[in-house]
């Protein structure tokens, strides 16, 4: 018999992290044309990437981030507090943030769960 007590504890004590897991699971189920206008399904590699970030995360890491599919098979994250945007691909990610009226961004950053999470914490 499978022990679900760990999962239940996660859902009860870490609602933002649990909601992020649920959102990623939903995104993984999207099929091609999910938007009715030809959007591509999210790449399994990208789902694997975001789940690897979730495994390293704490509840507070996800409290102010919205997770959304992009029509080009990637995932976008947007901070509700800072407006920073991170786009996650299969092997790279990019970001843009405005701090004190000055835009900061970078493209083609090689993905690692640790560096991605560090960026989320910086701009969350």
C-alpha angles and dihedrals in degrees: 000000000000117000109228096176093103092052092047091050090051092052094048103039101032108039098165093051091045091050090051091053090049092049092050090049089052092049090051089059096055114114128208112289091027090152096047090244103082101278115168123242115255110268114251088228090059091049088052090050096051091045089054088056091048091054090059094042135102126213093259092057090070103035095101103027125102115204119208138168119245122216092240094066095265134110125242127202124197126189112229090205104044103019090233114156127208123188116201122204133175096273106004143034136201135198144194127196134167114219119182090342094307120114119229125185148141135194135206097027109168108247122247122154091232096052092043092052091047089055091049090052092048095052101027 
